[in-house]
Coordinates of C-alpha atoms in Angstrom, one line a residue:
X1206 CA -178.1 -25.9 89.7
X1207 CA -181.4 -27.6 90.7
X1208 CA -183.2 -26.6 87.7
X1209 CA -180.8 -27.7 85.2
X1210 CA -181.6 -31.3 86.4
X1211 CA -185.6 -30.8 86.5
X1212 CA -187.3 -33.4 84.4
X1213 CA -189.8 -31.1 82.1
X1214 CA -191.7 -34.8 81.3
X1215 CA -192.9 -35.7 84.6
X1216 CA -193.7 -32.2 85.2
X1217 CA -195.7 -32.1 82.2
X1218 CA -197.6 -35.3 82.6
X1219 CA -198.2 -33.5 86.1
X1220 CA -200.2 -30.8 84.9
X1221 CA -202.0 -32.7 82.3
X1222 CA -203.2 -34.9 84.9
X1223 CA -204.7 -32.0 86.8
X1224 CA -206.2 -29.9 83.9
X1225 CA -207.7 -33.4 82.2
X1226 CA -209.5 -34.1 85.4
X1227 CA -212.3 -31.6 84.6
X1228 CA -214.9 -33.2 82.4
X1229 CA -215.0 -31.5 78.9
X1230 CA -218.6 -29.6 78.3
X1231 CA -220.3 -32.1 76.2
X1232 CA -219.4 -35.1 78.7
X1233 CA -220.8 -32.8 81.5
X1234 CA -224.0 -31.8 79.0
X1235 CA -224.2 -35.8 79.1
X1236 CA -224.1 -36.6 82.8
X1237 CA -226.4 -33.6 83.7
X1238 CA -229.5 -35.4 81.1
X1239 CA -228.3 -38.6 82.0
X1240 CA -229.5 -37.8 85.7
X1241 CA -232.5 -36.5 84.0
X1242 CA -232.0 -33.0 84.1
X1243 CA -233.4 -30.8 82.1
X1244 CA -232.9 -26.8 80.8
X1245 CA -234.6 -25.0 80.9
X1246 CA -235.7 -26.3 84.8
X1247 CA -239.4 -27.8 84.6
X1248 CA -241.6 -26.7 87.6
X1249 CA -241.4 -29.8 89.4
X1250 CA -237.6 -29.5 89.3
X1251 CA -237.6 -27.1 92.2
X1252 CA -236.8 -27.9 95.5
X1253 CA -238.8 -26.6 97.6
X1254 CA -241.6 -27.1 94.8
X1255 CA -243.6 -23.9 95.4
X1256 CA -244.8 -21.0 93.5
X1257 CA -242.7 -18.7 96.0
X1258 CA -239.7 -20.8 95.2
X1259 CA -240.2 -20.7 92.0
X1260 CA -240.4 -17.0 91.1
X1261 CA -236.9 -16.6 93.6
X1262 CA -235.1 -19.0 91.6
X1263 CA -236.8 -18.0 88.1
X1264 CA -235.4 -14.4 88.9
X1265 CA -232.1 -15.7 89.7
X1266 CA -231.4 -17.4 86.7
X1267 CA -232.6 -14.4 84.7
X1268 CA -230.4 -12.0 86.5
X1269 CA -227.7 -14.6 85.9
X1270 CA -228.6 -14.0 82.3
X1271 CA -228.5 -10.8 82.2
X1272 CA -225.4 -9.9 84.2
X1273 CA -222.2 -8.3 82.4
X1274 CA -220.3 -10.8 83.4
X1275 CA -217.3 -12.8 82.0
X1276 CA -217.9 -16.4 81.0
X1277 CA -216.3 -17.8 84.2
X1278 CA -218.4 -16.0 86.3
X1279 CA -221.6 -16.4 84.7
X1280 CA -221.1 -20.0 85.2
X1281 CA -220.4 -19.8 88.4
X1282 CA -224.3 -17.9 88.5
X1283 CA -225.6 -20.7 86.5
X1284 CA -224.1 -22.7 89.2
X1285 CA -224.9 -21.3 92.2
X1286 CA -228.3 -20.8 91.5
X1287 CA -228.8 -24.5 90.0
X1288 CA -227.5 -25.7 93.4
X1289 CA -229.5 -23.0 95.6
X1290 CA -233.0 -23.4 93.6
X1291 CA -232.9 -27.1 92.1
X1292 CA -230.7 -29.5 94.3
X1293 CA -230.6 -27.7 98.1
X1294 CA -232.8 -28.4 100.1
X1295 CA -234.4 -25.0 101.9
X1296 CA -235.6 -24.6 105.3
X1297 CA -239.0 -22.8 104.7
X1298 CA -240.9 -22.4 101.1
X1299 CA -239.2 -19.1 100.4
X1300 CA -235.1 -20.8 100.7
X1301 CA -233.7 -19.5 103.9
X1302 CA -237.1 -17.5 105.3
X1303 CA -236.6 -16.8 108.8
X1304 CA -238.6 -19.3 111.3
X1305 CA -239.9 -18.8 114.2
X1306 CA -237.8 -20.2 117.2
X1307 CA -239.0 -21.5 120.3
X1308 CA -240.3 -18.8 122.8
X1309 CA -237.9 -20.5 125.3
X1310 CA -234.4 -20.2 123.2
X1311 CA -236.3 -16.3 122.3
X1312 CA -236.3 -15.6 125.7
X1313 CA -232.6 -16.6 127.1
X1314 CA -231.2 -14.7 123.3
X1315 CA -233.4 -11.4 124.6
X1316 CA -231.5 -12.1 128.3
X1317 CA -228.1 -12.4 127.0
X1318 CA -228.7 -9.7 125.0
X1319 CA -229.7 -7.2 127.3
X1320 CA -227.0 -8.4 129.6
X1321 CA -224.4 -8.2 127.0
X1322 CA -225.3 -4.9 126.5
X1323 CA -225.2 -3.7 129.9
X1324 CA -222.0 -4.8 130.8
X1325 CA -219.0 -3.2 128.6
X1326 CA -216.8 -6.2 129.5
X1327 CA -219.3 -8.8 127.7
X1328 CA -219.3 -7.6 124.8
X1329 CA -216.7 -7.2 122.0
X1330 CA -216.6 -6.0 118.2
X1331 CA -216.6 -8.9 115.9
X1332 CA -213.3 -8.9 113.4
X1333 CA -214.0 -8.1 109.9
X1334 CA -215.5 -10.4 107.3
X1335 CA -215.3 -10.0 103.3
X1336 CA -219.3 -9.9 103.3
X1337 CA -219.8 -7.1 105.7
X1338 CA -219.1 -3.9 104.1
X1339 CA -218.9 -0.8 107.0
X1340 CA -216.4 0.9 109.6
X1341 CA -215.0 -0.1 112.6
X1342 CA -217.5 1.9 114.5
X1343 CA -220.5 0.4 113.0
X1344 CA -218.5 -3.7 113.2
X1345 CA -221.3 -5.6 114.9
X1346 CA -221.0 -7.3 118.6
X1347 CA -220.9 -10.6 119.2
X1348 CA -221.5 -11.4 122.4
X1349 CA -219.6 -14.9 123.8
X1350 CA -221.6 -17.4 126.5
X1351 CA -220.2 -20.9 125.3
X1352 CA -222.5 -22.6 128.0
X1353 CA -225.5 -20.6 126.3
X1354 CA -224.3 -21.3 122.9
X1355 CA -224.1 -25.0 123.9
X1356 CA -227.2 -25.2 125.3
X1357 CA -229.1 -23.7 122.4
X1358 CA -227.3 -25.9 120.3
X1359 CA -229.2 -29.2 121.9
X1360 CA -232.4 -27.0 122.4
X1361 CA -232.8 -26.4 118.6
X1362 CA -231.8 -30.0 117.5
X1363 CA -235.0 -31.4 117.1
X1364 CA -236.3 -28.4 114.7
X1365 CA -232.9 -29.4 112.6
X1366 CA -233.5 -32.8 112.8
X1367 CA -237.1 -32.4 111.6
X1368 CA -236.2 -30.3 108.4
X1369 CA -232.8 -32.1 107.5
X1370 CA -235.1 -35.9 108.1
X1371 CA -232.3 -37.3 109.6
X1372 CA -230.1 -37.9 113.2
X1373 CA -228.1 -35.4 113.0
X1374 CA -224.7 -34.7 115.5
X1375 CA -224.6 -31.0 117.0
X1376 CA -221.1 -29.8 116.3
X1377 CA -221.1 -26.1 117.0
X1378 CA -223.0 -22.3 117.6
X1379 CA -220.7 -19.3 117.8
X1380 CA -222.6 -16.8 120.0
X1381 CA -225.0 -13.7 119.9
X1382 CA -224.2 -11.4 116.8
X1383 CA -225.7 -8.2 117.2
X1384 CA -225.8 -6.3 113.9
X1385 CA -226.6 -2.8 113.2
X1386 CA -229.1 -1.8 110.3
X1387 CA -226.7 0.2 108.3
X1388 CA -224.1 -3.2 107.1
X1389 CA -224.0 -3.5 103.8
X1390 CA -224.2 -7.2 102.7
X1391 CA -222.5 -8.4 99.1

């Protein structure tokens, strides 16, 4: 029998090695004030620093507090919103606010759009995704045009370039999603 000839040593040094590789609370406490840290977060701690910021990420961490939540996943809060409202960077001074996009990109979406829509062959439901709660019948479109999607891509690289402050590589846009009001989001 193979199991009669297992090795439980290696097996347990194994494991150890894995669940030892997590740093112990007060050694993270440490690290997180030795980066200079601080909690509560100070106002200037915020990224972007702005009153609108702010009171997003202020009300995160209070609903954090507040959830009915096991440990685990009121850390996993904690983190999230540490990442989202201290260390992320955000595109506009509300997080992820939408921007305006070129009238020119506007206009060939609104094209491809109305095409897609007129032609029943164009268009196709999009598969189902944890995040979007509804029926089959309600499943947005997305609409494929990988030359479009392409082109878009390069269009908008300087308005991703100038937010992200670096060179950046375009690597990939998946299409035209159209989505219908009633989707629930969790």
């Amino acid at each position: 029998m193979i199991a009669s000839r297992l090795q439980p040593l290696p097996l347990l040094s194994f494991i150890f090695a894995i669940t030892s590789a997590a740093l112990i609370e007060h050694e993270r406490v440490e690290e997180y004030e030795r980066r200079g840290h601080t909690w509560p977060p100070r106002a200037e701690d915020y990224t972007p620093n702005t009153q609108g910021w702010r009171s997003i990420s202020e009300r995160r961490f209070k609903q954090v507090a507040y959830a009915d939540s096991s440990p685990g996943e009121k850390y996993q809060g904690y983190l999230l919103a540490t990442h989202s409202g201290l260390t992320m960077k955000n595109f506009t001074e509300y997080g992820w606010a939408v921007t305006r996009a070129p009238q020119a990109i506007i206009d060939k979406l609104k094209k491809r759009l109305h095409h897609g829509l007129a032609e029943e062959n164009s268009k196709r439901r999009e598969k189902a995704i944890a995040c979007v709660e509804t029926t089959d019948k309600y499943r947005p479109f997305f609409f494929d045009d990988y030359t479009m999607n392409d082109e878009i891509l390069h269009e908008m690289l300087p308005l991703h370039e100038a937010w992200a402050g670096v060179e950046l590589v375009p690597n990939n846009s998946y299409g035209l999603r159209l989505v219908h009001v009633i989707l629930l989001f969790n």
